[in-house]
PDB file of C-alpha atoms in Angstrom:
ATOM      1  CA  MET P 835     145.290  14.035  23.779  1.00  0.00           C
ATOM      2  CA  ALA P 836     142.323  11.690  23.993  1.00  0.00           C
ATOM      3  CA  TYR P 837     143.943   8.763  22.184  1.00  0.00           C
ATOM      4  CA  PRO P 838     147.011   6.614  22.924  1.00  0.00           C
ATOM      5  CA  PRO P 839     150.273   8.117  21.645  1.00  0.00           C
ATOM      6  CA  ARG P 840     150.989   4.910  19.709  1.00  0.00           C
ATOM      7  CA  LEU P 841     147.924   5.549  17.528  1.00  0.00           C
ATOM      8  CA  ALA P 842     149.578   8.716  16.221  1.00  0.00           C
ATOM      9  CA  HIS P 843     152.755   6.724  15.524  1.00  0.00           C
ATOM     10  CA  LEU P 844     150.755   4.205  13.490  1.00  0.00           C
ATOM     11  CA  ALA P 845     148.216   6.499  11.854  1.00  0.00           C
ATOM     12  CA  THR P 846     150.700   9.096  10.688  1.00  0.00           C
ATOM     13  CA  ARG P 847     149.732  12.044   8.539  1.00  0.00           C
ATOM     14  CA  SER P 848     150.760  10.169   5.387  1.00  0.00           C
ATOM     15  CA  VAL P 849     148.639   7.143   6.376  1.00  0.00           C
ATOM     16  CA  VAL P 850     145.598   9.327   7.067  1.00  0.00           C
ATOM     17  CA  VAL P 851     146.146  11.190   3.787  1.00  0.00           C
ATOM     18  CA  ALA P 852     146.227   7.865   1.925  1.00  0.00           C
ATOM     19  CA  LYS P 853     142.941   6.794   3.517  1.00  0.00           C
ATOM     20  CA  LEU P 854     141.137  10.067   2.710  1.00  0.00           C
ATOM     21  CA  THR P 855     142.609  10.891  -0.716  1.00  0.00           C
ATOM     22  CA  PRO P 856     140.152   8.928  -2.914  1.00  0.00           C
ATOM     23  CA  THR P 857     137.127  10.669  -1.387  1.00  0.00           C
ATOM     24  CA  TYR P 858     138.786  14.096  -1.413  1.00  0.00           C
ATOM     25  CA  ALA P 859     139.833  13.698  -5.061  1.00  0.00           C
ATOM     26  CA  ARG P 860     136.360  12.617  -6.140  1.00  0.00           C
ATOM     27  CA  ALA P 861     134.645  15.405  -4.216  1.00  0.00           C
ATOM     28  CA  HIS P 862     136.912  18.072  -5.723  1.00  0.00           C
ATOM     29  CA  ASN P 863     137.142  16.461  -9.163  1.00  0.00           C
ATOM     30  CA  ILE P 864     140.950  16.559  -9.079  1.00  0.00           C
ATOM     31  CA  ASP P 865     143.599  13.887  -9.543  1.00  0.00           C
ATOM     32  CA  GLU P 866     144.736  11.897  -6.528  1.00  0.00           C
ATOM     33  CA  GLU P 867     148.230  13.385  -6.486  1.00  0.00           C
ATOM     34  CA  GLU P 868     146.893  16.924  -6.075  1.00  0.00           C
ATOM     35  CA  ALA P 869     144.322  15.695  -3.561  1.00  0.00           C
ATOM     36  CA  ALA P 870     147.073  14.072  -1.496  1.00  0.00           C
ATOM     37  CA  GLN P 871     149.128  17.284  -1.543  1.00  0.00           C
ATOM     38  CA  ARG P 872     146.175  19.366  -0.367  1.00  0.00           C
ATOM     39  CA  LEU P 873     145.246  16.887   2.348  1.00  0.00           C
ATOM     40  CA  SER P 874     148.825  16.678   3.532  1.00  0.00           C
ATOM     41  CA  GLN P 875     148.884  20.462   3.850  1.00  0.00           C
ATOM     42  CA  ALA P 876     145.514  20.482   5.632  1.00  0.00           C
ATOM     43  CA  LEU P 877     146.546  17.813   8.133  1.00  0.00           C
ATOM     44  CA  GLN P 878     149.757  19.500   9.288  1.00  0.00           C
ATOM     45  CA  GLY P 879     148.158  21.015  12.346  1.00  0.00           C
ATOM     46  CA  ARG P 880     145.247  20.589  14.678  1.00  0.00           C
ATOM     47  CA  LEU P 881     142.937  18.989  12.123  1.00  0.00           C
ATOM     48  CA  LEU P 882     144.928  15.736  12.236  1.00  0.00           C
ATOM     49  CA  THR P 883     144.762  15.646  16.034  1.00  0.00           C
ATOM     50  CA  SER P 884     141.011  16.274  15.983  1.00  0.00           C
ATOM     51  CA  LEU P 885     140.514  13.595  13.365  1.00  0.00           C
ATOM     52  CA  LEU P 886     142.532  11.011  15.318  1.00  0.00           C
ATOM     53  CA  GLU P 887     140.550  11.845  18.467  1.00  0.00           C
ATOM     54  CA  GLN P 888     137.287  11.244  16.606  1.00  0.00           C
ATOM     55  CA  ALA P 889     138.620   8.033  15.043  1.00  0.00           C
ATOM     56  CA  TRP P 890     139.694   6.753  18.455  1.00  0.00           C
ATOM     57  CA  THR P 891     136.279   7.545  19.922  1.00  0.00           C
ATOM     58  CA  ALA P 892     134.621   5.660  17.063  1.00  0.00           C
ATOM     59  CA  MET P 893     136.971   2.670  17.459  1.00  0.00           C
ATOM     60  CA  ARG P 894     136.291   2.428  21.169  1.00  0.00           C
ATOM     61  CA  GLY P 895     132.553   2.619  20.554  1.00  0.00           C
ATOM     62  CA  LYS P 896     132.590  -0.256  18.060  1.00  0.00           C
ATOM     63  CA  ALA P 897     135.078  -2.652  19.640  1.00  0.00           C
ATOM     64  CA  LYS P 898     133.386  -3.716  22.838  1.00  0.00           C
ATOM     65  CA  ARG P 899     135.567  -6.811  23.277  1.00  0.00           C
ATOM     66  CA  LEU P 900     138.942  -5.110  22.884  1.00  0.00           C
ATOM     67  CA  ASP P 901     140.692  -2.931  25.426  1.00  0.00           C
ATOM     68  CA  ASP P 902     142.729   0.103  24.362  1.00  0.00           C
ATOM     69  CA  GLU P 903     145.895  -1.928  23.834  1.00  0.00           C
ATOM     70  CA  GLY P 904     143.997  -4.489  21.780  1.00  0.00           C
ATOM     71  CA  LEU P 905     142.559  -1.754  19.586  1.00  0.00           C
ATOM     72  CA  VAL P 906     145.986  -0.278  18.943  1.00  0.00           C
ATOM     73  CA  GLU P 907     147.275  -3.759  18.078  1.00  0.00           C
ATOM     74  CA  LYS P 908     144.398  -4.189  15.625  1.00  0.00           C
ATOM     75  CA  VAL P 909     145.383  -0.913  13.931  1.00  0.00           C
ATOM     76  CA  ALA P 910     149.012  -2.064  13.834  1.00  0.00           C
ATOM     77  CA  ALA P 911     147.992  -5.372  12.244  1.00  0.00           C
ATOM     78  CA  THR P 912     145.818  -3.623   9.659  1.00  0.00           C
ATOM     79  CA  LEU P 913     148.607  -1.239   8.688  1.00  0.00           C
ATOM     80  CA  SER P 914     151.471  -3.751   8.889  1.00  0.00           C
ATOM     81  CA  ASP P 915     151.519  -4.866   5.247  1.00  0.00           C
ATOM     82  CA  ARG P 916     150.400  -1.782   3.346  1.00  0.00           C
ATOM     83  CA  PRO P 917     150.088   1.335   5.501  1.00  0.00           C
ATOM     84  CA  GLN P 918     149.756   3.584   2.425  1.00  0.00           C
ATOM     85  CA  ARG P 919     146.912   1.527   0.964  1.00  0.00           C
ATOM     86  CA  PRO P 920     144.290   3.973  -0.344  1.00  0.00           C
ATOM     87  CA  GLY P 921     141.034   4.093   1.547  1.00  0.00           C
ATOM     88  CA  ARG P 922     137.673   3.383   0.049  1.00  0.00           C
ATOM     89  CA  THR P 923     135.780   6.233  -1.562  1.00  0.00           C
ATOM     90  CA  ALA P 924     133.119   7.361   0.895  1.00  0.00           C
ATOM     91  CA  GLU P 925     129.630   8.430  -0.039  1.00  0.00           C
ATOM     92  CA  LEU P 926     129.471  12.210   0.284  1.00  0.00           C
ATOM     93  CA  THR P 927     127.064  13.527   2.904  1.00  0.00           C
ATOM     94  CA  PRO P 928     126.573  17.005   4.357  1.00  0.00           C
ATOM     95  CA  ALA P 929     128.891  16.053   7.239  1.00  0.00           C
ATOM     96  CA  TRP P 930     131.610  14.866   4.835  1.00  0.00           C
ATOM     97  CA  SER P 931     131.188  18.096   2.886  1.00  0.00           C
ATOM     98  CA  ALA P 932     131.700  20.119   6.070  1.00  0.00           C
ATOM     99  CA  PHE P 933     134.896  18.205   6.769  1.00  0.00           C
ATOM    100  CA  LEU P 934     136.094  18.840   3.214  1.00  0.00           C
ATOM    101  CA  VAL P 935     135.526  22.576   3.698  1.00  0.00           C
ATOM    102  CA  LEU P 936     137.522  22.372   6.951  1.00  0.00           C
ATOM    103  CA  ALA P 937     140.335  20.625   5.105  1.00  0.00           C
ATOM    104  CA  ASP P 938     140.246  23.250   2.356  1.00  0.00           C
ATOM    105  CA  LEU P 939     140.426  26.006   4.967  1.00  0.00           C
ATOM    106  CA  GLU P 940     143.445  24.367   6.594  1.00  0.00           C
ATOM    107  CA  ALA P 941     145.085  23.847   3.197  1.00  0.00           C
ATOM    108  CA  GLY P 942     144.454  27.473   2.250  1.00  0.00           C
ATOM    109  CA  THR P 943     142.318  26.654  -0.791  1.00  0.00           C
ATOM    110  CA  ALA P 944     138.893  27.735   0.533  1.00  0.00           C
ATOM    111  CA  SER P 945     137.402  31.173   0.052  1.00  0.00           C
ATOM    112  CA  GLU P 946     136.980  33.783   2.745  1.00  0.00           C
ATOM    113  CA  ALA P 947     133.215  33.296   2.447  1.00  0.00           C
ATOM    114  CA  ALA P 948     133.665  29.622   3.340  1.00  0.00           C
ATOM    115  CA  ARG P 949     135.725  30.645   6.364  1.00  0.00           C
ATOM    116  CA  ARG P 950     132.979  32.993   7.562  1.00  0.00           C
ATOM    117  CA  VAL P 951     130.343  30.276   7.146  1.00  0.00           C
ATOM    118  CA  MET P 952     132.403  27.744   9.101  1.00  0.00           C
ATOM    119  CA  GLU P 953     132.995  30.265  11.892  1.00  0.00           C
ATOM    120  CA  SER P 954     129.248  30.722  12.445  1.00  0.00           C
ATOM    121  CA  PRO P 955     127.532  28.663  15.173  1.00  0.00           C
ATOM    122  CA  GLU P 956     125.875  26.428  12.566  1.00  0.00           C
ATOM    123  CA  GLY P 957     129.163  26.090  10.698  1.00  0.00           C
ATOM    124  CA  ARG P 958     130.964  24.982  13.863  1.00  0.00           C
ATOM    125  CA  GLN P 959     128.191  22.468  14.530  1.00  0.00           C
ATOM    126  CA  ARG P 960     128.454  21.075  10.997  1.00  0.00           C
ATOM    127  CA  ALA P 961     132.245  20.973  11.278  1.00  0.00           C
ATOM    128  CA  GLN P 962     131.978  18.886  14.447  1.00  0.00           C
ATOM    129  CA  ALA P 963     129.525  16.526  12.733  1.00  0.00           C
ATOM    130  CA  GLY P 964     131.939  16.278   9.809  1.00  0.00           C
ATOM    131  CA  LEU P 965     134.866  15.443  12.056  1.00  0.00           C
ATOM    132  CA  ALA P 966     132.798  12.750  13.768  1.00  0.00           C
ATOM    133  CA  GLU P 967     131.687  11.162  10.485  1.00  0.00           C
ATOM    134  CA  VAL P 968     135.126  11.241   8.891  1.00  0.00           C
ATOM    135  CA  GLY P 969     136.595   9.984  12.170  1.00  0.00           C
ATOM    136  CA  SER P 970     134.241   6.989  11.992  1.00  0.00           C
ATOM    137  CA  PHE P 971     135.259   6.390   8.385  1.00  0.00           C
ATOM    138  CA  LEU P 972     138.934   6.582   9.341  1.00  0.00           C
ATOM    139  CA  ALA P 973     138.370   4.207  12.268  1.00  0.00           C
ATOM    140  CA  ALA P 974     136.853   1.670   9.899  1.00  0.00           C
ATOM    141  CA  GLU P 975     139.759   2.066   7.471  1.00  0.00           C
ATOM    142  CA  LEU P 976     142.334   1.662  10.233  1.00  0.00           C
ATOM    143  CA  THR P 977     140.758  -1.474  11.664  1.00  0.00           C
ATOM    144  CA  ARG P 978     139.563  -3.331   8.577  1.00  0.00           C
ATOM    145  CA  GLY P 979     141.350  -6.416   7.488  1.00  0.00           C
ATOM    146  CA  ARG P 980     142.858  -8.780  10.011  1.00  0.00           C
TER     147      ARG P 980
END
């Protein structure tokens, strides 16, 4: 695990789902309740861990003045009042789209053709770019505010 264990205690699956739901719902043209259910399903396994690793990397890259403990405290302060506060709706990019396909694969809602595309070398590269971009978005959501 490339991030402090406390980050996973603060940025739980339900918190991450809340931050990503508005963008997922808009991208799929579904209501937020269904989007949250799909994301919750998608983030039950390794995708959540990968996303938190990318978010932690992004946080450490942006916060030059804070050490690891200070960063975790900033996340705790941001989430203290309203941890389930919905995230902003992100602008969709090719990297975001790749992440959304990954989430759909994990949730079991993507086609077999999508799975084959994501298993190709280019698909894996796009998936990594998607994880990095969504990780940066999540980092910003987890540290905004105080």
